[in-house]
Tab-separated table of C-alpha atoms and ligand atoms in Angstrom:
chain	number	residue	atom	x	y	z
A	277	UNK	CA	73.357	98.192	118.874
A	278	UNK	CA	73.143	97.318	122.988
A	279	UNK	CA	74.145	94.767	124.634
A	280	UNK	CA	72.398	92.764	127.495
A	281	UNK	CA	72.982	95.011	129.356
A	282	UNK	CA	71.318	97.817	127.175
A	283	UNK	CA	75.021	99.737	127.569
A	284	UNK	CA	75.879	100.411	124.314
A	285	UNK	CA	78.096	98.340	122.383
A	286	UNK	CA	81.630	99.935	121.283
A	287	UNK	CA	82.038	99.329	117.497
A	288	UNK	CA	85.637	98.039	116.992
A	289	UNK	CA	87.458	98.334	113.426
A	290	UNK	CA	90.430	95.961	113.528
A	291	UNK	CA	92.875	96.489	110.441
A	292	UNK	CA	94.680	93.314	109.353
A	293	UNK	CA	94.176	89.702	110.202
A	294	UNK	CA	97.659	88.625	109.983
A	295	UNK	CA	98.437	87.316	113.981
A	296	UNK	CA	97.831	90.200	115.949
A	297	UNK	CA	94.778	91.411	114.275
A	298	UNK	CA	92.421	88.423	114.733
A	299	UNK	CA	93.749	87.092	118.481
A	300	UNK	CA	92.405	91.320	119.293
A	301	UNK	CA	88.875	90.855	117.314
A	302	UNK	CA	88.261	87.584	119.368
A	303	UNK	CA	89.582	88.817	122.589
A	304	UNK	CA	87.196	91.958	122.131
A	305	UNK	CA	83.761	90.271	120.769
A	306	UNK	CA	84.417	88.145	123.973
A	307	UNK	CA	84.540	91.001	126.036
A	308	UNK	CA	81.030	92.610	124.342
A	309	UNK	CA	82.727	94.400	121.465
A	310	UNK	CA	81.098	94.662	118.088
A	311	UNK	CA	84.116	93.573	115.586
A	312	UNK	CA	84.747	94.243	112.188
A	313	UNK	CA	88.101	92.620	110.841
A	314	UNK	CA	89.360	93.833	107.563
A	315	UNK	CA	92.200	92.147	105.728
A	316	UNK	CA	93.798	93.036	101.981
A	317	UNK	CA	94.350	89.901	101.346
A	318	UNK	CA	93.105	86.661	101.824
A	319	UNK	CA	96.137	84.324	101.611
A	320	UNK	CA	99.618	86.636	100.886
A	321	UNK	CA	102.361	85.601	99.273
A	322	UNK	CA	104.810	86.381	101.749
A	323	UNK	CA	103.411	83.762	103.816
A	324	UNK	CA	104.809	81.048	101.047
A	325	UNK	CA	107.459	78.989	102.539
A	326	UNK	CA	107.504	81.057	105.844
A	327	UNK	CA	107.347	78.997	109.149
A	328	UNK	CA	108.145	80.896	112.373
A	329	UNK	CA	109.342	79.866	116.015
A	330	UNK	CA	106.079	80.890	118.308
A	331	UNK	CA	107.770	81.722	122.068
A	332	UNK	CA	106.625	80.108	125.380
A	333	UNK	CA	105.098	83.628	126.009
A	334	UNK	CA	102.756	83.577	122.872
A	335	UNK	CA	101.671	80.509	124.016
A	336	UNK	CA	101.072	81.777	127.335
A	337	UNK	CA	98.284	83.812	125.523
A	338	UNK	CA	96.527	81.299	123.334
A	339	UNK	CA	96.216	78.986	126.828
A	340	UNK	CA	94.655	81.996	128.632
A	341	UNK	CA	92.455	82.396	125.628
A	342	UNK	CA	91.967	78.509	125.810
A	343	UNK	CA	93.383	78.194	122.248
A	344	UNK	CA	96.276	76.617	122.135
A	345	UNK	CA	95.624	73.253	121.770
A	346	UNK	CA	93.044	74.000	118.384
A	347	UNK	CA	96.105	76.989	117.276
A	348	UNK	CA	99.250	74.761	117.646
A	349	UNK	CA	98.068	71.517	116.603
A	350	UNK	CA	99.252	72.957	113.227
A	351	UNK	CA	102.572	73.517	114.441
A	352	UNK	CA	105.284	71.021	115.647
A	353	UNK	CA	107.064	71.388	119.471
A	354	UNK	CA	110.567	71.780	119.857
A	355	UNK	CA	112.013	71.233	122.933
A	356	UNK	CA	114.885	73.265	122.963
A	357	UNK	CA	116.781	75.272	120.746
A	358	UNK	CA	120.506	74.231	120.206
A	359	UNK	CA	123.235	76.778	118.675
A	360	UNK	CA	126.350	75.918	116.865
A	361	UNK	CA	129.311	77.771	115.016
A	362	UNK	CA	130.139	77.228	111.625
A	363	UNK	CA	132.427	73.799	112.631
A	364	UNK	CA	129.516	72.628	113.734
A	365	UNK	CA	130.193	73.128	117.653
A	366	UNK	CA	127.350	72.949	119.884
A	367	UNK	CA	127.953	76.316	121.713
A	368	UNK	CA	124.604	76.683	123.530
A	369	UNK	CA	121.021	75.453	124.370
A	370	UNK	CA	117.980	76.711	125.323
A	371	UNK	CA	115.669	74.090	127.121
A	372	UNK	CA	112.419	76.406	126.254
A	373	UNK	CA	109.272	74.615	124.573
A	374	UNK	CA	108.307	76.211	121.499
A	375	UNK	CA	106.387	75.798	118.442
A	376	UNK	CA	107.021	76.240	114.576
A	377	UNK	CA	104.553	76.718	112.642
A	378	UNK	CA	103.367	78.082	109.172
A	379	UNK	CA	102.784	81.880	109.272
A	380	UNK	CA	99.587	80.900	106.751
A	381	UNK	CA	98.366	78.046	108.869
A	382	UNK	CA	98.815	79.996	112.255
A	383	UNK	CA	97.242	83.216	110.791
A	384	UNK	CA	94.233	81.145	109.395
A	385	UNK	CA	93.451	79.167	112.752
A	386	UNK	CA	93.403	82.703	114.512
A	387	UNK	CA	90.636	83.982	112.127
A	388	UNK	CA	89.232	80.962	112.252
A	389	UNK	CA	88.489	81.726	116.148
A	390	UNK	CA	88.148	84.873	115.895
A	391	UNK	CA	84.599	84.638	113.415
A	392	UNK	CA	83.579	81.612	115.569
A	393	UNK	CA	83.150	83.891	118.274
A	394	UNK	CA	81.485	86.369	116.514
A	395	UNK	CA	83.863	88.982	114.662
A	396	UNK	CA	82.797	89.652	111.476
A	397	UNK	CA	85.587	88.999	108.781
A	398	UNK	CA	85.995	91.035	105.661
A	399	UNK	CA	88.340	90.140	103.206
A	400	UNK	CA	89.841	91.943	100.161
A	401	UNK	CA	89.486	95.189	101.737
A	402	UNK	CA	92.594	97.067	101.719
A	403	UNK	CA	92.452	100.244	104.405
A	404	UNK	CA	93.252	103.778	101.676
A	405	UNK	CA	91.581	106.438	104.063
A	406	UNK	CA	90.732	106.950	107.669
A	407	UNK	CA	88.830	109.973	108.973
A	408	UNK	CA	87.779	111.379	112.005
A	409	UNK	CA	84.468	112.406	111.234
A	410	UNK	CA	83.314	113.920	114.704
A	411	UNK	CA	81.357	112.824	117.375
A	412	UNK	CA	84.182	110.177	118.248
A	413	UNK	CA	83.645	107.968	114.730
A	414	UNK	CA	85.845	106.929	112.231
A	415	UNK	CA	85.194	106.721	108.527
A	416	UNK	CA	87.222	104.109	106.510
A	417	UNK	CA	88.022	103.946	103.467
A	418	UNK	CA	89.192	101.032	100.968
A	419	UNK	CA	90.432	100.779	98.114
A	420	UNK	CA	87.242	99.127	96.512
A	421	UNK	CA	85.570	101.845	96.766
A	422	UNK	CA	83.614	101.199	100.047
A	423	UNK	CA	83.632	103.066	103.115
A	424	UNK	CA	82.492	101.804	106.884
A	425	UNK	CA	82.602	103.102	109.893
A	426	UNK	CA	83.526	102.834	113.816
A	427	UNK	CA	83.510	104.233	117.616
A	428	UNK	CA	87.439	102.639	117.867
A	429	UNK	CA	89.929	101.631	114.794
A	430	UNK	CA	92.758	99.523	115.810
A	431	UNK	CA	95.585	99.153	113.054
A	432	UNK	CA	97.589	95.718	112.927
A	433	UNK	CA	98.183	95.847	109.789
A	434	UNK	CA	102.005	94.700	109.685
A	435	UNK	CA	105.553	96.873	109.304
A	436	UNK	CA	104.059	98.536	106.437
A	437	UNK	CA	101.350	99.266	108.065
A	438	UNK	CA	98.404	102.074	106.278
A	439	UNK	CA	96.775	102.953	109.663
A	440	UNK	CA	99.926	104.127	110.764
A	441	UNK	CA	100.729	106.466	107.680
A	442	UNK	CA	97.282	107.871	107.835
A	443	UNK	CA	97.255	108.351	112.019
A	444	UNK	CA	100.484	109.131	112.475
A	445	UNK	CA	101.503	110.986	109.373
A	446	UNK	CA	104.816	112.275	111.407
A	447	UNK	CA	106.141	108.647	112.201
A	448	UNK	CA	108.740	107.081	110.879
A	449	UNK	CA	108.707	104.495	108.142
A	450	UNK	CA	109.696	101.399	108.206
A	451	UNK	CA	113.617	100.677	107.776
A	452	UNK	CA	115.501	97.917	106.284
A	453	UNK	CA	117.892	95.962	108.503
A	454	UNK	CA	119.950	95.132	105.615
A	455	UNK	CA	118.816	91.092	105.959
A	456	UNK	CA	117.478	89.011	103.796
A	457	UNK	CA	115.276	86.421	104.835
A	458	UNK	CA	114.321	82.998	103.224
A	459	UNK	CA	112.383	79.849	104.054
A	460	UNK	CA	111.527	76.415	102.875
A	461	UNK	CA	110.853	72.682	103.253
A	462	UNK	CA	113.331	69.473	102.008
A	463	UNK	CA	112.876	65.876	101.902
A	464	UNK	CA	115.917	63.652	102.698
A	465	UNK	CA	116.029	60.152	103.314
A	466	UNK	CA	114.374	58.958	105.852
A	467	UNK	CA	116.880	58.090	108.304
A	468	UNK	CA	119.434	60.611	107.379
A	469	UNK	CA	118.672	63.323	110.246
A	470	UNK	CA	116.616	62.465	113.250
A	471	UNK	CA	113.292	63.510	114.606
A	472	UNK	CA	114.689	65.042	117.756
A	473	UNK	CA	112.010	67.305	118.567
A	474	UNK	CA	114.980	69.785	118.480
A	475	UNK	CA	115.405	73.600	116.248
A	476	UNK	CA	118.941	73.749	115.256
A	477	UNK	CA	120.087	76.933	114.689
A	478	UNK	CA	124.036	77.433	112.977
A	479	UNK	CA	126.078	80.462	113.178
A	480	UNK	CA	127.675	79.939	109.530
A	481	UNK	CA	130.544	82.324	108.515
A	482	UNK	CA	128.188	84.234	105.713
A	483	UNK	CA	124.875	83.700	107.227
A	484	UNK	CA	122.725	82.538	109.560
A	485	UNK	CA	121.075	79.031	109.442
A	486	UNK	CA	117.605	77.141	111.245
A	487	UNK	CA	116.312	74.151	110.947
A	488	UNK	CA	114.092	71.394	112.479
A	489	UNK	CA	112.550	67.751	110.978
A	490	UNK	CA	109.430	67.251	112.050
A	491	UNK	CA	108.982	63.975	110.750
A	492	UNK	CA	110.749	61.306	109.228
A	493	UNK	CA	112.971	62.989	106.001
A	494	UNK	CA	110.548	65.989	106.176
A	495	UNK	CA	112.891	69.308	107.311
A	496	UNK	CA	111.578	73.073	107.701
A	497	UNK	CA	114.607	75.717	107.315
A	498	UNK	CA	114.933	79.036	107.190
A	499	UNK	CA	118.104	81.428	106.309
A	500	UNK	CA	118.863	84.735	107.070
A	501	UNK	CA	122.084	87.063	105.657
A	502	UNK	CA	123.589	90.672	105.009
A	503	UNK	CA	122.416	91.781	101.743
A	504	UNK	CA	123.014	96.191	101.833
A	505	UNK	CA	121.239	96.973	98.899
A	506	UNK	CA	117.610	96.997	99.604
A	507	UNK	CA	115.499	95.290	96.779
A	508	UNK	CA	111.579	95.188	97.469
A	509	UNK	CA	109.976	91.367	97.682
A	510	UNK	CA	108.504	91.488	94.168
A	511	UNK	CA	112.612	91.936	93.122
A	512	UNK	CA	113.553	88.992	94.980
A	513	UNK	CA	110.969	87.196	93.995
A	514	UNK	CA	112.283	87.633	90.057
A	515	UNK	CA	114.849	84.600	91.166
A	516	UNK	CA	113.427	81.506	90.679
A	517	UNK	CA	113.591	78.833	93.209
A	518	UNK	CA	116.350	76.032	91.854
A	519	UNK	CA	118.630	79.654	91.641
A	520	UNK	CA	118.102	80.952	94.828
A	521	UNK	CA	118.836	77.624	96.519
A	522	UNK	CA	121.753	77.258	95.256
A	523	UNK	CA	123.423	80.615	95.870
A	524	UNK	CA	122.190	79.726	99.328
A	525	UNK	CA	124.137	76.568	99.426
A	526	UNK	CA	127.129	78.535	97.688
A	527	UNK	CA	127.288	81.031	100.769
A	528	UNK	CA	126.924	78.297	103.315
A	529	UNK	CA	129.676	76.149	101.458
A	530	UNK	CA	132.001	76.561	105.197
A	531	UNK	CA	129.661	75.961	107.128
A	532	UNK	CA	128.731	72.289	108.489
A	533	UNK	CA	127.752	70.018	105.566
A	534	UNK	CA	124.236	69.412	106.670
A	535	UNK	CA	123.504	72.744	106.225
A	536	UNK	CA	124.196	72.675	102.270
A	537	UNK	CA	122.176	68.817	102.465
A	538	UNK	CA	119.002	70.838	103.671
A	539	UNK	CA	119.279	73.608	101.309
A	540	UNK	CA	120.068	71.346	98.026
A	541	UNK	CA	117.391	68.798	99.497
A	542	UNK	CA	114.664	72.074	98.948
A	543	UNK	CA	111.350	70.915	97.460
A	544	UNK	CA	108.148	73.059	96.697
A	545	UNK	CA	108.602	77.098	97.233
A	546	UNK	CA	111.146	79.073	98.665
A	547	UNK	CA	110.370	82.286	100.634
A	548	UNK	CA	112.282	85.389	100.589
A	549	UNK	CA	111.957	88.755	102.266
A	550	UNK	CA	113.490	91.877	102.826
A	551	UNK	CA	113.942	92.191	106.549
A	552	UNK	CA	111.880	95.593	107.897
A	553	UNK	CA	112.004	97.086	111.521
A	554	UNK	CA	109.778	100.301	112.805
A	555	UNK	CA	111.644	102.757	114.665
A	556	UNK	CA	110.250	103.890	117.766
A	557	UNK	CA	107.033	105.821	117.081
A	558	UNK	CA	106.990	109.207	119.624
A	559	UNK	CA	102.792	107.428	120.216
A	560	UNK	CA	101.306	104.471	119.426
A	561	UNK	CA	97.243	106.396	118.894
A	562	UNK	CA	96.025	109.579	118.371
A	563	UNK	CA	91.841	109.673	119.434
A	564	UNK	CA	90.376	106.855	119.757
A	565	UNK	CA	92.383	105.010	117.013
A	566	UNK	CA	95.894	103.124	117.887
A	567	UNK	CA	98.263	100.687	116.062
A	568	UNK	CA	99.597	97.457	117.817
A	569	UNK	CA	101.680	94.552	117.178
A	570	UNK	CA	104.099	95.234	114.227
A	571	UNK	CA	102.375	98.074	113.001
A	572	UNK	CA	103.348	99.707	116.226
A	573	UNK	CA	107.100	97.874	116.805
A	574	UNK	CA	108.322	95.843	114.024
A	575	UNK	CA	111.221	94.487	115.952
A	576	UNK	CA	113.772	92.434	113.885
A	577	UNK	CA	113.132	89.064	114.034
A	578	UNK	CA	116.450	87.693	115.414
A	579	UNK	CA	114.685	86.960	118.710
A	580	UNK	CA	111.894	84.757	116.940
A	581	UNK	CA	109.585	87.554	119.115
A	582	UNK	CA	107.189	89.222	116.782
A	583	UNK	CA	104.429	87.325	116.586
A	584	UNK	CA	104.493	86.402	120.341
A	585	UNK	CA	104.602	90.142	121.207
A	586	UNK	CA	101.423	90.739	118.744
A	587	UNK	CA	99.892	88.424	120.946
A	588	UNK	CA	100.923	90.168	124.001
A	589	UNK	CA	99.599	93.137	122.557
A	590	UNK	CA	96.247	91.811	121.526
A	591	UNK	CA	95.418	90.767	124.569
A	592	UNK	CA	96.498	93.191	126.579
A	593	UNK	CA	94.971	95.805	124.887
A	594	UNK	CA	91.748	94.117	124.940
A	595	UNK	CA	91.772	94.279	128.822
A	596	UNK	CA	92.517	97.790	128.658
A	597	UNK	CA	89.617	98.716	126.677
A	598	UNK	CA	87.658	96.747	128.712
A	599	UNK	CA	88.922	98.460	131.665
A	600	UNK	CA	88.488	102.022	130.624
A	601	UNK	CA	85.408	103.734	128.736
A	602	UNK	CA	87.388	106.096	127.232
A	603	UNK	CA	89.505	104.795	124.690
A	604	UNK	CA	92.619	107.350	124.866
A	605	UNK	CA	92.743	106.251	128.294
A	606	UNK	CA	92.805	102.520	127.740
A	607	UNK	CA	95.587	103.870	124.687
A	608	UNK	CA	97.639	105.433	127.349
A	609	UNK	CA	98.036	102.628	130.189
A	610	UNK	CA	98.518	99.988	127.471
A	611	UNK	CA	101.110	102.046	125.821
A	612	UNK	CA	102.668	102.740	129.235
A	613	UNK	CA	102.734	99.303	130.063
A	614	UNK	CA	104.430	97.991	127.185
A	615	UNK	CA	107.068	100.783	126.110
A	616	UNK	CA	110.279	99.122	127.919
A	617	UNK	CA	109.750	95.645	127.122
A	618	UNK	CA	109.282	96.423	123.728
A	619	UNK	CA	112.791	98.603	124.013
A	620	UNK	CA	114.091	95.957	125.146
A	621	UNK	CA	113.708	93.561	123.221
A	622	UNK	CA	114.037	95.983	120.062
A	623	UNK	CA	117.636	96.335	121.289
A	624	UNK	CA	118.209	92.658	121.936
A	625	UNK	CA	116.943	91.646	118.661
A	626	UNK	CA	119.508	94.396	117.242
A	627	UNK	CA	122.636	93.022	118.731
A	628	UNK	CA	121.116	89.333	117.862
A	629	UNK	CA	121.300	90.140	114.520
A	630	UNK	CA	124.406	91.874	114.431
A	631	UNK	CA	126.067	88.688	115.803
A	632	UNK	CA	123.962	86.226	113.330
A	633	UNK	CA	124.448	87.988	109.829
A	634	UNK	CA	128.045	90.375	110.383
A	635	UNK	CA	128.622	91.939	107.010
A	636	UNK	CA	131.862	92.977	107.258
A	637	UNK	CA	135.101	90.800	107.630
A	638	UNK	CA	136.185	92.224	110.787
A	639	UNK	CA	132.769	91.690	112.160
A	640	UNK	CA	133.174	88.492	111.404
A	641	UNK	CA	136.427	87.843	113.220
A	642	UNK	CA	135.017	89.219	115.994
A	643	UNK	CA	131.995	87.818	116.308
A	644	UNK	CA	133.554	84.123	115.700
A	645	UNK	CA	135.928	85.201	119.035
A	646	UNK	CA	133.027	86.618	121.036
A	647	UNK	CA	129.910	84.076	119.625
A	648	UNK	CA	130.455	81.676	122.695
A	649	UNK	CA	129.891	84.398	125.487
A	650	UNK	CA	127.000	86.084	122.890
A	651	UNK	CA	125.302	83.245	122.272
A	652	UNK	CA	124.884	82.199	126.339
A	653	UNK	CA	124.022	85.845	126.856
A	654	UNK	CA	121.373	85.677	123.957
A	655	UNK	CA	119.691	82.717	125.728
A	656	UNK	CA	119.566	84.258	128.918
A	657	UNK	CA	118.232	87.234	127.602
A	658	UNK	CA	115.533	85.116	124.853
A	659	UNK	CA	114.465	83.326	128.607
A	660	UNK	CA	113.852	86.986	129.733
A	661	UNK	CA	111.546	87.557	127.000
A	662	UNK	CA	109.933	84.748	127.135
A	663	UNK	CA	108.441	84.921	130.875
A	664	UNK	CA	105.595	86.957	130.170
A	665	UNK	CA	102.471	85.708	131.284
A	666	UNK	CA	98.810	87.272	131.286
A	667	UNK	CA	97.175	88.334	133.811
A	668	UNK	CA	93.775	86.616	134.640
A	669	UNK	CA	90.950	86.952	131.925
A	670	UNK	CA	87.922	89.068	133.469
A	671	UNK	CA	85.469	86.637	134.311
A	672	UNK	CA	82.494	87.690	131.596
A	673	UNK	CA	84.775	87.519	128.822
A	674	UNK	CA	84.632	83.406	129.450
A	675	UNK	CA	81.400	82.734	127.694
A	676	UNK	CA	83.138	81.777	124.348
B	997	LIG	C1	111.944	86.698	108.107
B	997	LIG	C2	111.064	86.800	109.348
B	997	LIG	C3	111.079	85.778	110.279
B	997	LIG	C4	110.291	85.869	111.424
B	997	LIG	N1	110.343	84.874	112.339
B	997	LIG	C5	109.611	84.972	113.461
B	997	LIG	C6	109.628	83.933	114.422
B	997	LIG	O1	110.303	82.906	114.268
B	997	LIG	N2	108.858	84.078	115.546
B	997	LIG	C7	108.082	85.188	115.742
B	997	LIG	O2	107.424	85.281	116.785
B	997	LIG	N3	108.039	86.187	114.848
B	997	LIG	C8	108.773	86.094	113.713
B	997	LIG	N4	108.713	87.097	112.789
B	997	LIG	C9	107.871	88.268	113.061
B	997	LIG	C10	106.383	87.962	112.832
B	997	LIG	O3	106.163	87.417	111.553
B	997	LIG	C11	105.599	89.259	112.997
B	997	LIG	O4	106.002	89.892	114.183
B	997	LIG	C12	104.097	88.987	113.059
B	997	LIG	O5	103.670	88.421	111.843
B	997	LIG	C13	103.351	90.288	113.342
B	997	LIG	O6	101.977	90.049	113.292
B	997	LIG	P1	100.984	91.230	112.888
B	997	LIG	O7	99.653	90.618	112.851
B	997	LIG	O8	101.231	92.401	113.769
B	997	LIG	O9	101.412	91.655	111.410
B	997	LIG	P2	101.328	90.748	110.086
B	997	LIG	O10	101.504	89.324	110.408
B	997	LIG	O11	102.276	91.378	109.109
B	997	LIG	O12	99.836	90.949	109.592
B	997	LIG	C14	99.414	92.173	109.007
B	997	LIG	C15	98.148	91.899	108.193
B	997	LIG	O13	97.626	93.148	107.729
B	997	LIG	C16	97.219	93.006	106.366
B	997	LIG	N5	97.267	94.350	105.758
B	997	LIG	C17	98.343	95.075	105.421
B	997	LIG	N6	97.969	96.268	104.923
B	997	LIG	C18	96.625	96.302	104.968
B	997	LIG	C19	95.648	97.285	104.595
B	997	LIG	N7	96.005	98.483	104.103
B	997	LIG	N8	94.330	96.990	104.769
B	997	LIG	C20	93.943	95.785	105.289
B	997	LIG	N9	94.824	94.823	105.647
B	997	LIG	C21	96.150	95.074	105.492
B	997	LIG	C22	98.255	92.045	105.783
B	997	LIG	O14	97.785	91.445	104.586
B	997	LIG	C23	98.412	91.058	106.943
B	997	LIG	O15	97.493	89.999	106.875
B	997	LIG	C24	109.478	87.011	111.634
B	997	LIG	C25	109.444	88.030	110.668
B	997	LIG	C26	110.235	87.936	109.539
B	997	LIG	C27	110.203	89.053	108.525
């Protein structure tokens, strides 16, 4: 196990190959790392349906990384994001570029880089135990039965995340945000809505409304509203399709009429999802084993930030490992380095959502008087969020 250099090669074990998890296993076997990537599943079921909006600074990262053109060519641009009230009343606009894509397809083309360059891909293994076993190694454990083992684990394994139950037993789980989530694709008629490269997003009076076509008669949508009571995806799930549609429709009957076309337009499966943040955790790693992306800070996804920030955190991690033998070190600056933005934009995403899905009547009054001040503010604050950009990749990390 040496490299060319006859230094010997770190083993990395990289939990999860959703987003964050595979952009880190290629951004490490390019730096000399020797990557295992373990994922539970191999396609989930949560990722039916489910498009998101991938940020200018995501993208930032797969350019770096010299992947965005093979990554997004799955996706479609928007170039800008417009916001309306429930007349219809173009409030807003954000000029940003960004890209929607399907969570599946995006999550796929990652891996699909990732093993090109040389990380080794394990699927159906679902993390159940992790122990330090002395001498700096980690044992894992999975649920099949079969155990490996590694110099560095690094957990990006979602908002539910197992690594950080089993590293962090004191942190907090993850808590409902009291949203509901949903996603899908309609066909309309051709020339009823045009392909104008644009994401419309409408504040309606019971819930919050997205939607671009990407071609002619072909729209992607997504909805998000207040539900209290928590019920677990395999509950919402128990609603079929044609039902869950229409109550949709039903709660957007105020709102502008195109967004009831989209909804009773729906063809093919409709996503749904409890909406999960993670607290702030009091640390991020404990030895030489860390959690990243959501794992780490599940923000609610009112900014459209998540995956962007896994990406972030990928890569940035990467350079700190590469940067510092010792991997509580490398822990430490990365997790110093990222703390406040994260804050940040935990707290933004917060008040986004507050303003997006109110669940009280009151709240609703008020946020229909205050949405044209909010929603500027939001944009200015989404263009803060948005203007991160790497640093320069070290120069051996190149070869791939
Ligand atoms: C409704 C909704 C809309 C969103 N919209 C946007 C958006 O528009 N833009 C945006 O940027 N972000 C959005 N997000 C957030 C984004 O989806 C996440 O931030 C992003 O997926 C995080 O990537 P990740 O790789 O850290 O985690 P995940 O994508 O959750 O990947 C975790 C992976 O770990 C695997 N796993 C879990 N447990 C184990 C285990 N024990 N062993 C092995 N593998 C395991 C899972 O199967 C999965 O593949 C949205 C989120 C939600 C809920």
């Amino acid at each position: 196990m040496k490299n060319e250099n006859s230094t010997p090669r770190r083993r990395a074990a990289v939990v999860g190959a959703g987003i964050t998890g595979p952009l880190l296993s290629l951004c490490l076997v390019r730096l000399g790392f020797e990557v295992d990537l373990y994922e539970a599943y191999l396609r989930r079921a949560q990722d039916v349906g489910s498009f998101l909006n991938l940020a200018p600074n995501g993208r930032a990262v797969l350019e770096r990384l010299g992947l965005a053109d093979r990554v997004l060519e799955q996706g479609t641009a928007a170039g800008s994001i417009t916001f309306a009230n429930h007349k219809g009343r173009v409030l807003a606009e954000n000029p940003e570029r960004t890209t929607n894509i399907m969570r599946g397809e995006l999550s796929a083309a990652l891996r699909e880089a990732a093993t090109g360059a040389g990380a080794k891909l394990h699927s159906a293994k679902r993390l159940v135990a992790l122990d330090d076993i002395g001498g700096d190694v980690w044992r894992l454990g999975f649920e099949d039965g079969t155990r490996a083992e590694a110099d560095i684990v690094l957990g990006c394994d979602g908002v539910h995340s197992t690594t950080r139950r089993l590293l962090l037993p004191d942190a907090p789980r993850a808590a409902y945000t009291e949203v509901v989530g949903s996603g899908g694709r309609s066909r309309i008629g051709a020339g009823e809505l045009p392909v104008d490269g644009t994401f419309h997003m409408v504040f309606g009076l019971r819930g919050f409304f997205g939607y671009q076509v990407m071609a002619p008669g072909d729209v992607w949508w997504f909805e998000n509203h207040p539900e209290p009571r928590e019920r677990t995806f395999a509950e919402l799930a128990e609603t079929d399709d044609a039902q869950w549609v229409a109550a949709l429709a039903e709660r957007h009957r105020p709102d502008p009429g195109v967004v009831r076309r989209i909804l009773t337009a729906s063809t093919g499966p409709v996503g749904r999802w409890p909406v999960y943040e993670v607290p702030p955790l009091g640390t991020w790693h404990r030895g030489s084993a860390a959690v990243l992306g959501d794992a780490a800070h599940a923000v609610a996804p009112h900014m459209g930030a998540g995956a962007a920030l896994g990406m972030e955190d990928a890569y940035e991690l990467a350079l700190a490992l590469h940067e510092h033998p010792s991997a509580q070190r490398a822990f430490t600056v990365f997790e110093e380095s990222r703390r406040d933005r994260i804050a940040a934009l935990a707290k933004q995403a917060r008040q986004t959502g507050a303003v997006m899905t109110p669940n009280r009547r009151l709240a609703r009054v008020i946020r229909d008087l205050m949405l044209p001040v909010a929603i500027k503010q939001g944009v200015r604050k989404g263009s803060e969020a948005y203007s991160y950009r790497p640093s320069r990749w070290p120069a051996q990390g190149d070869r791939n």
